Short mmCIF file of C-alpha atoms and ligand atoms in Angstrom, two decimals:
data_model
loop_
_atom_site.label_atom_id
_atom_site.label_comp_id
_atom_site.label_asym_id
_atom_site.label_seq_id
_atom_site.Cartn_x
_atom_site.Cartn_y
_atom_site.Cartn_z
CA UNK A 8 133.21 -90.09 72.22
CA UNK A 9 132.84 -86.38 72.79
CA UNK A 10 130.25 -83.95 71.56
CA UNK A 11 132.01 -81.55 69.25
CA UNK A 12 131.12 -78.19 67.73
CA UNK A 13 129.47 -76.85 70.87
CA UNK A 14 128.90 -73.13 70.18
CA UNK A 15 130.37 -70.51 72.53
CA UNK A 16 128.73 -70.26 75.95
CA UNK A 17 127.19 -66.83 75.35
CA UNK A 18 125.45 -68.10 72.24
CA UNK A 19 124.03 -71.11 74.11
CA UNK A 20 122.90 -68.89 76.95
CA UNK A 21 121.11 -66.57 74.56
CA UNK A 22 119.20 -69.47 72.99
CA UNK A 23 118.42 -70.85 76.44
CA UNK A 24 117.13 -67.46 77.61
CA UNK A 25 115.01 -66.98 74.51
CA UNK A 26 113.27 -70.36 74.51
CA UNK A 27 113.85 -72.52 77.56
CA UNK A 28 111.64 -72.18 80.65
CA UNK A 29 113.56 -73.59 83.64
CA UNK A 30 111.85 -75.30 86.60
CA UNK A 31 111.74 -73.45 89.95
CA UNK A 32 113.43 -70.41 88.37
CA UNK A 33 112.68 -66.73 87.82
CA UNK A 34 113.40 -67.07 84.14
CA UNK A 35 113.60 -63.33 83.51
CA UNK A 36 116.46 -62.92 85.97
CA UNK A 37 118.19 -66.07 84.78
CA UNK A 38 118.00 -64.82 81.20
CA UNK A 39 119.91 -61.68 82.25
CA UNK A 40 122.58 -63.66 84.09
CA UNK A 41 122.86 -66.68 81.80
CA UNK A 42 122.57 -70.31 82.88
CA UNK A 43 125.66 -72.39 83.54
CA UNK A 44 125.67 -74.96 80.79
CA UNK A 45 126.83 -78.45 81.67
CA UNK A 46 128.20 -80.39 78.73
CA UNK A 47 129.82 -83.56 80.09
CA UNK A 48 130.30 -85.57 83.25
CA UNK A 49 132.43 -88.42 84.52
CA UNK A 50 132.46 -90.04 87.96
CA UNK A 51 131.59 -87.25 90.39
CA UNK A 52 132.70 -84.38 88.16
CA UNK A 53 130.84 -82.15 85.72
CA UNK A 54 132.33 -80.10 82.90
CA UNK A 55 130.69 -76.89 81.70
CA UNK A 56 130.68 -75.22 78.30
CA UNK A 57 133.77 -73.18 79.25
CA UNK A 58 135.66 -76.38 80.05
CA UNK A 59 135.58 -75.78 83.83
CA UNK A 60 135.36 -78.88 86.00
CA UNK A 61 133.09 -78.98 89.07
CA UNK A 62 132.59 -81.51 91.85
CA UNK A 63 128.93 -82.46 91.76
CA UNK A 64 128.01 -82.43 95.44
CA UNK A 65 124.34 -83.03 94.54
CA UNK A 66 124.56 -86.13 92.31
CA UNK A 67 122.66 -84.19 89.68
CA UNK A 68 119.39 -83.71 91.54
CA UNK A 69 119.93 -86.35 94.25
CA UNK A 70 119.87 -89.09 91.65
CA UNK A 71 123.16 -90.09 90.01
CA UNK A 72 123.91 -92.71 92.67
CA UNK A 73 126.41 -94.76 90.64
CA UNK A 74 128.14 -91.65 89.26
CA UNK A 75 128.40 -90.39 85.69
CA UNK A 76 129.89 -92.11 82.69
CA UNK A 77 128.80 -95.72 83.19
CA UNK A 78 128.69 -96.88 79.58
CA UNK A 79 127.03 -100.17 80.61
CA UNK A 80 123.80 -98.20 81.04
CA UNK A 81 124.18 -96.62 77.60
CA UNK A 82 124.71 -100.08 76.14
CA UNK A 83 121.65 -101.44 77.96
CA UNK A 84 119.56 -98.59 76.54
CA UNK A 85 120.86 -99.10 73.01
CA UNK A 86 120.25 -102.87 73.16
CA UNK A 87 116.71 -102.35 74.41
CA UNK A 88 115.95 -99.65 71.84
CA UNK A 89 116.99 -101.98 69.05
CA UNK A 90 114.94 -104.88 70.39
CA UNK A 91 111.78 -103.19 71.68
CA UNK A 92 111.99 -99.40 72.05
CA UNK A 93 108.45 -99.04 73.32
CA UNK A 94 105.46 -101.02 74.25
CA UNK A 95 102.78 -100.37 76.82
CA UNK A 96 101.71 -102.40 79.81
CA UNK A 97 97.99 -101.60 79.50
CA UNK A 98 95.40 -103.87 77.88
CA UNK A 99 96.67 -107.22 79.13
CA UNK A 100 100.19 -106.95 77.74
CA UNK A 101 103.57 -106.92 79.41
CA UNK A 102 107.21 -106.90 78.38
CA UNK A 103 110.41 -108.39 79.70
CA UNK A 104 112.19 -105.32 81.11
CA UNK A 105 109.17 -104.18 83.16
CA UNK A 106 108.37 -107.58 84.61
CA UNK A 107 112.02 -108.26 85.40
CA UNK A 108 112.43 -104.89 87.07
CA UNK A 109 109.27 -105.42 89.14
CA UNK A 110 110.58 -108.79 90.30
CA UNK A 111 114.00 -107.35 91.14
CA UNK A 112 112.44 -104.56 93.17
CA UNK A 113 110.26 -107.06 95.02
CA UNK A 114 113.43 -108.98 95.90
CA UNK A 115 115.25 -105.88 97.14
CA UNK A 116 112.37 -104.22 98.98
CA UNK A 117 111.79 -105.10 102.65
CA UNK A 118 108.88 -107.12 104.04
CA UNK A 119 106.05 -107.98 101.69
CA UNK A 120 106.51 -105.00 99.39
CA UNK A 121 106.24 -107.34 96.42
CA UNK A 122 104.39 -105.35 93.75
CA UNK A 123 105.32 -102.38 91.60
CA UNK A 124 103.20 -99.81 89.76
CA UNK A 125 105.51 -97.91 87.42
CA UNK A 126 105.50 -94.19 86.68
CA UNK A 127 107.76 -91.80 84.82
CA UNK A 128 108.85 -89.82 87.89
CA UNK A 129 108.51 -89.42 91.63
CA UNK A 130 105.71 -86.90 91.23
CA UNK A 131 103.69 -89.23 89.06
CA UNK A 132 104.26 -92.07 91.51
CA UNK A 133 102.92 -89.96 94.36
CA UNK A 134 99.88 -89.07 92.28
CA UNK A 135 99.42 -92.82 91.84
CA UNK A 136 99.70 -93.23 95.61
CA UNK A 137 96.95 -90.72 96.33
CA UNK A 138 94.56 -92.56 94.03
CA UNK A 139 95.71 -96.00 95.14
CA UNK A 140 95.26 -95.50 98.87
CA UNK A 141 91.82 -93.95 98.40
CA UNK A 142 90.79 -96.75 96.07
CA UNK A 143 92.16 -99.29 98.58
CA UNK A 144 89.90 -97.95 101.33
CA UNK A 145 86.93 -97.74 98.96
CA UNK A 146 87.39 -101.42 98.11
CA UNK A 147 87.63 -102.19 101.83
CA UNK A 148 84.18 -100.66 102.27
CA UNK A 149 85.53 -97.52 103.97
CA UNK A 150 85.30 -94.89 101.21
CA UNK A 151 85.22 -92.09 103.76
CA UNK A 152 88.88 -92.79 104.56
CA UNK A 153 90.22 -90.20 102.12
CA UNK A 154 92.41 -87.75 104.01
CA UNK A 155 96.14 -88.05 103.58
CA UNK A 156 98.33 -86.51 106.26
CA UNK A 157 101.68 -85.10 105.14
CA UNK A 158 104.17 -82.62 106.55
CA UNK A 159 105.04 -78.95 106.23
CA UNK A 160 108.34 -78.52 104.37
CA UNK A 161 108.07 -82.06 103.02
CA UNK A 162 108.62 -82.53 99.29
CA UNK A 163 106.72 -85.03 97.20
CA UNK A 164 106.90 -83.58 93.70
CA UNK A 165 105.46 -80.85 91.57
CA UNK A 166 102.31 -82.25 89.97
CA UNK A 167 98.94 -81.21 91.45
CA UNK A 168 99.01 -84.28 93.68
CA UNK A 169 102.71 -84.29 94.52
CA UNK A 170 102.77 -80.56 95.19
CA UNK A 171 99.71 -80.90 97.42
CA UNK A 172 101.26 -83.71 99.46
CA UNK A 173 104.37 -81.57 99.77
CA UNK A 174 104.30 -78.88 102.39
CA UNK A 175 106.14 -76.16 100.51
CA UNK A 176 104.41 -72.85 101.21
CA UNK A 177 105.91 -71.24 98.10
CA UNK A 178 104.38 -73.97 95.94
CA UNK A 179 100.99 -73.83 97.62
CA UNK A 180 100.94 -70.11 96.91
CA UNK A 181 100.74 -70.75 93.16
CA UNK A 182 98.20 -72.56 91.04
CA UNK A 183 95.57 -73.55 93.58
CA UNK A 184 97.33 -76.09 95.79
CA UNK A 185 96.75 -78.11 97.85
CA UNK A 186 93.94 -80.19 96.41
CA UNK A 187 91.24 -81.14 98.94
CA UNK A 188 91.73 -83.95 101.41
CA UNK A 189 95.36 -83.36 102.32
CA UNK A 190 96.42 -81.92 105.67
CA UNK A 191 99.88 -81.09 106.96
CA UNK A 192 101.55 -81.48 110.33
CA UNK A 193 104.86 -79.94 111.43
CA UNK A 194 108.26 -81.34 110.49
CA UNK A 195 110.76 -82.90 112.95
CA UNK A 196 113.30 -80.09 112.50
CA UNK A 197 114.87 -79.75 115.92
CA UNK A 198 117.64 -77.26 115.04
CA UNK A 199 115.21 -74.79 113.52
CA UNK A 200 112.06 -75.35 115.55
CA UNK A 201 112.98 -77.33 118.65
CA UNK A 202 113.51 -74.42 121.02
CA UNK A 203 114.82 -75.43 124.44
CA UNK A 204 113.65 -79.06 124.57
CA UNK A 205 115.96 -81.97 123.70
CA UNK A 206 115.96 -83.46 120.21
CA UNK A 207 114.47 -86.69 121.59
CA UNK A 208 111.60 -84.90 123.33
CA UNK A 209 111.03 -82.80 120.23
CA UNK A 210 111.01 -85.86 117.94
CA UNK A 211 108.28 -87.43 120.10
CA UNK A 212 106.27 -84.21 120.20
CA UNK A 213 106.37 -83.83 116.43
CA UNK A 214 105.43 -87.50 115.89
CA UNK A 215 102.50 -87.10 118.29
CA UNK A 216 101.12 -84.33 116.08
CA UNK A 217 100.23 -87.20 113.76
CA UNK A 218 98.17 -88.82 116.50
CA UNK A 219 96.53 -85.50 117.38
CA UNK A 220 95.67 -84.90 113.74
CA UNK A 221 94.23 -88.41 113.32
CA UNK A 222 92.07 -87.91 116.41
CA UNK A 223 90.96 -84.46 115.26
CA UNK A 224 89.93 -85.78 111.85
CA UNK A 225 88.56 -89.06 113.16
CA UNK A 226 90.65 -92.13 112.32
CA UNK A 227 87.76 -93.38 110.18
CA UNK A 228 88.46 -90.50 107.78
CA UNK A 229 92.22 -90.96 107.43
CA UNK A 230 93.67 -92.98 104.57
CA UNK A 231 97.40 -92.60 104.95
CA UNK A 232 100.42 -90.71 106.22
CA UNK A 233 103.24 -89.87 103.80
CA UNK A 234 106.75 -88.74 104.68
CA UNK A 235 110.34 -88.87 103.53
CA UNK A 236 112.56 -90.91 105.90
CA UNK A 237 114.97 -87.95 105.78
CA UNK A 238 113.65 -84.72 104.21
CA UNK A 239 115.73 -83.85 101.17
CA UNK A 240 114.47 -80.76 99.35
CA UNK A 241 113.38 -79.32 102.71
CA UNK A 242 117.05 -78.95 103.63
CA UNK A 243 118.32 -82.43 104.59
CA UNK A 244 116.37 -82.50 107.84
CA UNK A 245 117.41 -85.59 109.81
CA UNK A 246 114.71 -86.50 112.34
CA UNK A 247 115.62 -87.19 115.97
CA UNK A 248 115.94 -90.94 116.68
CA UNK A 249 112.71 -90.86 118.68
CA UNK A 250 110.63 -89.76 115.70
CA UNK A 251 110.16 -92.76 113.41
CA UNK A 252 109.47 -95.41 116.08
CA UNK A 253 106.69 -93.20 117.43
CA UNK A 254 105.26 -92.63 113.93
CA UNK A 255 105.28 -96.39 113.38
CA UNK A 256 103.44 -96.93 116.68
CA UNK A 257 100.80 -94.38 115.68
CA UNK A 258 100.11 -95.72 112.18
CA UNK A 259 99.89 -99.24 113.65
CA UNK A 260 97.53 -98.11 116.40
CA UNK A 261 95.08 -96.39 114.05
CA UNK A 262 95.46 -98.79 111.12
CA UNK A 263 96.31 -96.10 108.58
CA UNK A 264 98.59 -96.73 105.62
CA UNK A 265 102.19 -95.55 105.76
CA UNK A 266 103.74 -94.25 102.55
CA UNK A 267 107.51 -93.80 102.73
CA UNK A 268 108.63 -91.43 100.00
CA UNK A 269 111.97 -93.02 99.16
CA UNK A 270 112.60 -90.98 96.00
CA UNK A 271 115.83 -89.61 97.51
CA UNK A 272 116.51 -92.10 100.30
CA UNK A 273 116.10 -95.21 98.13
CA UNK A 274 118.83 -97.13 96.37
CA UNK A 275 121.59 -96.75 98.89
CA UNK A 276 121.63 -93.12 99.88
CA UNK A 277 121.30 -93.92 103.60
CA UNK A 278 123.50 -97.04 103.47
CA UNK A 279 120.70 -99.56 102.90
CA UNK A 280 118.66 -100.26 99.79
CA UNK A 281 115.88 -98.17 101.30
CA UNK A 282 115.75 -95.51 103.99
CA UNK A 283 112.91 -97.42 105.63
CA UNK A 284 115.43 -100.14 106.45
CA UNK A 285 117.82 -97.58 107.92
CA UNK A 286 115.04 -96.40 110.24
CA UNK A 287 113.37 -99.77 110.87
CA UNK A 288 109.99 -98.63 109.53
CA UNK A 289 107.43 -100.78 107.73
CA UNK A 290 105.69 -98.81 104.99
CA UNK A 291 102.76 -100.20 103.02
CA UNK A 292 103.92 -98.28 99.95
CA UNK A 293 107.28 -96.81 98.98
CA UNK A 294 107.62 -94.09 96.34
CA UNK A 295 110.72 -94.59 94.20
CA UNK A 296 112.44 -92.72 91.34
CA UNK A 297 115.83 -90.96 90.97
CA UNK A 298 118.39 -93.58 92.14
CA UNK A 299 116.30 -96.37 90.59
CA UNK A 300 118.04 -95.56 87.29
CA UNK A 301 120.71 -93.29 88.78
CA UNK A 302 118.95 -90.63 86.72
CA UNK A 303 120.13 -92.14 83.42
CA UNK A 304 116.49 -92.57 82.39
CA UNK A 305 113.31 -91.03 83.79
CA UNK A 306 111.50 -93.72 85.77
CA UNK A 307 109.66 -93.94 89.07
CA UNK A 308 107.09 -96.08 90.76
CA UNK A 309 105.19 -97.26 93.80
CA UNK A 310 106.36 -100.40 95.57
CA UNK A 311 103.26 -101.87 97.18
CA UNK A 312 102.65 -104.46 99.91
CA UNK A 313 100.68 -107.68 99.36
CA UNK A 314 97.56 -106.50 101.18
CA UNK A 315 97.18 -103.25 99.24
CA UNK A 316 98.15 -104.79 95.88
CA UNK A 317 95.78 -107.74 96.29
CA UNK A 318 92.93 -105.45 97.30
CA UNK A 319 93.56 -103.04 94.41
CA UNK A 320 93.67 -106.06 92.13
CA UNK A 321 90.05 -106.94 92.91
CA UNK A 322 88.80 -104.30 90.51
CA UNK A 323 90.00 -102.29 87.53
CA UNK A 324 92.28 -99.50 88.76
CA UNK A 325 91.56 -96.72 86.29
CA UNK A 326 95.01 -95.24 86.34
CA UNK A 327 98.28 -95.42 84.39
CA UNK A 328 100.78 -93.59 82.23
CA UNK A 329 101.91 -94.09 78.63
CA UNK A 330 105.42 -94.58 79.97
CA UNK A 331 104.57 -96.82 82.96
CA UNK A 332 107.39 -99.37 82.94
CA UNK A 333 108.95 -97.95 79.76
CA UNK A 334 111.16 -100.74 78.39
CA UNK A 335 114.27 -98.62 77.82
CA UNK A 336 114.01 -96.98 81.25
CA UNK A 337 113.38 -100.37 82.87
CA UNK A 338 116.35 -101.97 81.12
CA UNK A 339 118.59 -99.12 82.25
CA UNK A 340 117.25 -99.36 85.81
CA UNK A 341 118.00 -103.10 85.86
CA UNK A 342 121.57 -102.45 84.78
CA UNK A 343 121.89 -99.73 87.43
CA UNK A 344 120.65 -102.13 90.13
CA UNK A 345 123.09 -104.78 88.90
CA UNK A 346 125.98 -102.32 89.30
CA UNK A 347 124.82 -101.18 92.75
CA UNK A 348 124.60 -104.80 93.86
CA UNK A 349 127.63 -106.40 92.21
CA UNK A 350 129.98 -103.58 93.09
CA UNK A 351 128.80 -103.57 96.72
CA UNK A 352 128.26 -99.83 96.48
CA UNK A 353 125.63 -99.71 99.23
CA UNK A 354 127.69 -101.79 101.68
CA UNK A 355 130.62 -99.47 101.02
CA UNK A 356 128.42 -96.44 101.74
CA UNK A 357 127.28 -97.94 105.05
CA UNK A 358 130.62 -99.19 106.29
CA UNK A 359 133.10 -96.70 104.84
CA UNK A 360 132.00 -93.72 102.77
CA UNK A 361 129.16 -92.45 104.96
CA UNK A 362 131.22 -92.66 108.18
CA UNK A 363 134.04 -90.84 106.38
CA UNK A 364 131.66 -88.15 105.14
CA UNK A 365 130.10 -87.79 108.60
CA UNK A 366 133.49 -87.14 110.13
CA UNK A 367 134.70 -84.79 107.38
CA UNK A 368 131.44 -82.84 107.06
CA UNK A 369 131.03 -82.77 110.84
CA UNK A 370 134.40 -81.00 111.08
CA UNK A 371 132.75 -77.94 109.48
CA UNK A 372 130.75 -77.44 112.68
CA UNK A 373 133.74 -75.58 114.16
CA UNK A 374 133.35 -72.81 111.56
CA UNK A 375 132.10 -69.52 113.02
CA UNK A 376 129.26 -69.36 110.47
CA UNK A 377 127.98 -72.90 111.09
CA UNK A 378 125.31 -73.70 113.68
CA UNK A 379 125.23 -77.43 113.01
CA UNK A 380 126.79 -79.77 110.43
CA UNK A 381 124.99 -83.11 110.21
CA UNK A 382 124.74 -86.08 107.91
CA UNK A 383 122.99 -89.38 107.51
CA UNK A 384 124.34 -91.75 104.89
CA UNK A 385 125.26 -89.68 101.87
CA UNK A 386 122.99 -86.74 102.69
CA UNK A 387 124.48 -83.85 104.62
CA UNK A 388 123.53 -80.32 105.59
CA UNK A 389 124.71 -77.41 107.64
CA UNK A 390 122.94 -74.42 109.08
CA UNK A 391 124.40 -70.96 108.49
CA UNK A 392 123.96 -68.70 111.49
CA UNK A 393 125.08 -65.29 112.72
CA UNK A 394 125.17 -66.66 116.28
CA UNK A 395 126.10 -70.30 116.88
CA UNK A 396 125.22 -70.52 120.55
CA UNK A 397 121.69 -69.19 120.02
CA UNK A 398 120.97 -71.23 116.82
CA UNK A 399 119.98 -67.79 115.55
CA UNK A 400 118.45 -66.94 112.21
CA UNK A 401 119.73 -64.00 110.16
CA UNK A 402 118.09 -60.61 110.23
CA UNK A 403 118.18 -60.65 106.42
CA UNK A 404 115.39 -62.41 104.59
CA UNK A 405 115.73 -66.22 104.88
CA UNK A 406 117.82 -67.60 102.03
CA UNK A 407 119.89 -64.45 101.51
CA UNK A 408 122.99 -65.80 103.25
CA UNK A 409 122.38 -69.24 101.73
CA UNK A 410 122.27 -67.82 98.22
CA UNK A 411 125.48 -65.87 98.77
CA UNK A 412 127.13 -69.06 100.03
CA UNK A 413 125.88 -71.00 97.03
CA UNK A 414 127.35 -68.42 94.67
CA UNK A 415 130.76 -68.68 96.34
CA UNK A 416 130.47 -72.46 96.18
CA UNK A 417 129.86 -72.42 92.43
CA UNK A 418 132.80 -70.04 92.14
CA UNK A 419 134.90 -72.68 93.89
CA UNK A 420 133.69 -75.28 91.40
CA UNK A 421 131.61 -77.15 93.94
CA UNK A 422 127.91 -77.79 93.38
CA UNK A 423 126.48 -77.31 96.87
CA UNK A 424 122.84 -76.23 97.14
CA UNK A 425 121.13 -73.91 99.56
CA UNK A 426 117.67 -74.38 101.01
CA UNK A 427 116.95 -71.17 102.84
CA UNK A 428 120.06 -70.72 104.95
CA UNK A 429 120.95 -74.42 105.05
CA UNK A 430 123.67 -75.69 102.72
CA UNK A 431 123.19 -79.24 101.51
CA UNK A 432 125.02 -81.98 99.64
CA UNK A 433 124.09 -85.47 98.46
CA UNK A 434 126.99 -86.61 96.27
CA UNK A 435 127.12 -89.73 94.08
CA UNK A 436 127.48 -92.82 96.29
CA UNK A 437 130.74 -93.72 94.53
CA UNK A 438 132.55 -90.61 95.77
CA UNK A 439 135.97 -91.55 97.20
CA UNK A 440 137.55 -90.33 100.45
CA UNK A 441 140.01 -88.27 98.36
CA UNK A 442 137.09 -86.62 96.53
CA UNK A 443 135.36 -85.99 99.86
CA UNK A 444 138.52 -84.29 101.16
CA UNK A 445 138.49 -82.02 98.10
CA UNK A 446 134.79 -81.32 98.50
CA UNK A 447 135.25 -80.38 102.17
CA UNK A 448 138.23 -78.18 101.35
CA UNK A 449 136.12 -76.27 98.80
CA UNK A 450 133.18 -76.09 101.21
CA UNK A 451 135.38 -74.65 103.96
CA UNK A 452 136.85 -72.08 101.57
CA UNK A 453 133.28 -71.21 100.56
CA UNK A 454 132.26 -70.72 104.20
CA UNK A 455 135.31 -68.49 104.81
CA UNK A 456 134.42 -66.33 101.81
CA UNK A 457 130.77 -66.17 102.82
CA UNK A 458 131.69 -65.22 106.37
CA UNK A 459 134.03 -62.45 105.19
CA UNK A 460 131.41 -61.16 102.77
CA UNK A 461 128.60 -61.13 105.33
CA UNK A 462 130.90 -59.39 107.81
CA UNK A 463 131.93 -56.74 105.26
CA UNK A 464 128.28 -56.11 104.36
CA UNK A 465 127.20 -55.89 108.00
CA UNK A 466 124.96 -58.92 107.58
CA UNK A 467 126.15 -61.04 110.51
CA UNK A 468 123.12 -59.87 112.46
CA UNK A 469 120.63 -62.13 114.19
CA UNK A 470 116.92 -61.74 113.68
CA UNK A 471 115.15 -60.18 116.65
N1 PXG B 516 109.52 -87.18 96.35
C1 PXG B 516 110.70 -86.74 96.83
C2 PXG B 516 111.08 -87.11 98.23
C3 PXG B 516 111.54 -85.98 96.03
O1 PXG B 516 112.71 -85.53 96.53
C4 PXG B 516 109.91 -86.15 94.27
C5 PXG B 516 109.12 -86.90 95.11
C6 PXG B 516 109.40 -85.86 92.90
O2 PXG B 516 110.13 -86.55 91.96
P1 PXG B 516 110.19 -86.04 90.44
O3 PXG B 516 110.90 -87.18 89.77
O4 PXG B 516 108.82 -85.89 89.96
O5 PXG B 516 110.95 -84.76 90.44
C7 PXG B 516 111.15 -85.68 94.72
C8 PXG B 516 111.99 -84.86 93.80
C9 PXG B 516 115.32 -79.92 95.14
C10 PXG B 516 114.53 -80.81 94.26
O6 PXG B 516 115.24 -78.70 94.93
C11 PXG B 516 114.18 -82.06 94.71
C12 PXG B 516 113.41 -82.89 93.90
C13 PXG B 516 113.04 -82.47 92.65
C14 PXG B 516 113.40 -81.21 92.20
C15 PXG B 516 114.15 -80.36 93.01
O7 PXG B 516 116.00 -80.40 96.02
N2 PXG B 516 112.99 -84.10 94.41
#
């Protein structure tokens, strides 16, 4: 079935500009330019209102893990809407999709992460986490353990809580963030911040900032540490191998809770069900969203270990959302998990697709504009640079070259994002080697065009 009678693009853009406020957007400027309007999608490809087809290198917003067009999920939603479109899980009631999804997640999650508190999004789930870890310590008789340590350039959502946990300076600059009781340490970004030391030394040094921060605050005041196994929105920052084992040692030593924000890294993106498994870490809580439903329905949650869940269960936890465990979203998530499992999509990522992507994406490192080209699972990034050997930044304001590159990429019908001057992709997990070849071909053409443009404009200059 297709949607028919879509008005001309200019008309849609005018309506959009007049009434629709876009997230993370200067809406005035977008209104002048006009948004690209996506009308359909199938597999790894999007179609816009002009009928142009694009490769979606970002899986929507890091979420469409099983790809577009899986009608089984539409059928699951329709079935559930007919049977029970909504009911809540407050006030001593439950329903079948939510309890089944909680049980399925307990089965898939590592260790004793056997309990799920549902939310409508990753941001909401992280807000839940802030309240849950503080309530946990209060119930343990240590109410002064309130501080949550997070990281600069981490991303944990856009609510007051999520945006505060995140370490995005541009977000903190607006609206009074961060809320009290959250402190940030530096990120394990060797390429950008590692200077002359080796990645392994740098990974240890950045992990030890956690220990220094715990000691500075007093361990008796620290509730938890939260981090993404691999930073996504921060630019696909892959930590050195030394980083996570040292973090695990530190949280174990000081008995603080570890929250792994798996919103992007969950559900196969790193070749295991969860990124924590890829890195061998043992979180007490995992934040989930995005790939849980492959983005077909908005749903997120906190997957919680026995100790924390049993403690929280000793008293009323005064927290929850109208749509916690929404039956339609839960039914769609269950169908998504069935497809991921039965079609061995995650095994294929680990054994075939991710190695193929690593090799193909890695080949871009020979480009004169590329300082590094790295990947982990189905997340990949490259650094644009005016001087490869020096890992130099551009003289132009950060993000200028990245934005130019992004514009060429869209022109080549490839959705590739920029974060500052890093270019990033995280395609659907079902992308084939042939699609990857096409993606890389478009990315290389994009880099050539960007390089020529920067050269012509005299912008291939390193910052002093
Ligand atoms: N944690 C992580 C690790 C995320 O990546 C969230 C929490 C928040 O999830 P919700 O569902 O509330 O959006 C995210 C979301 C970007 C971008 O620019 C990334 C996200 C959201 C919007 C934009 O890469 N990640």
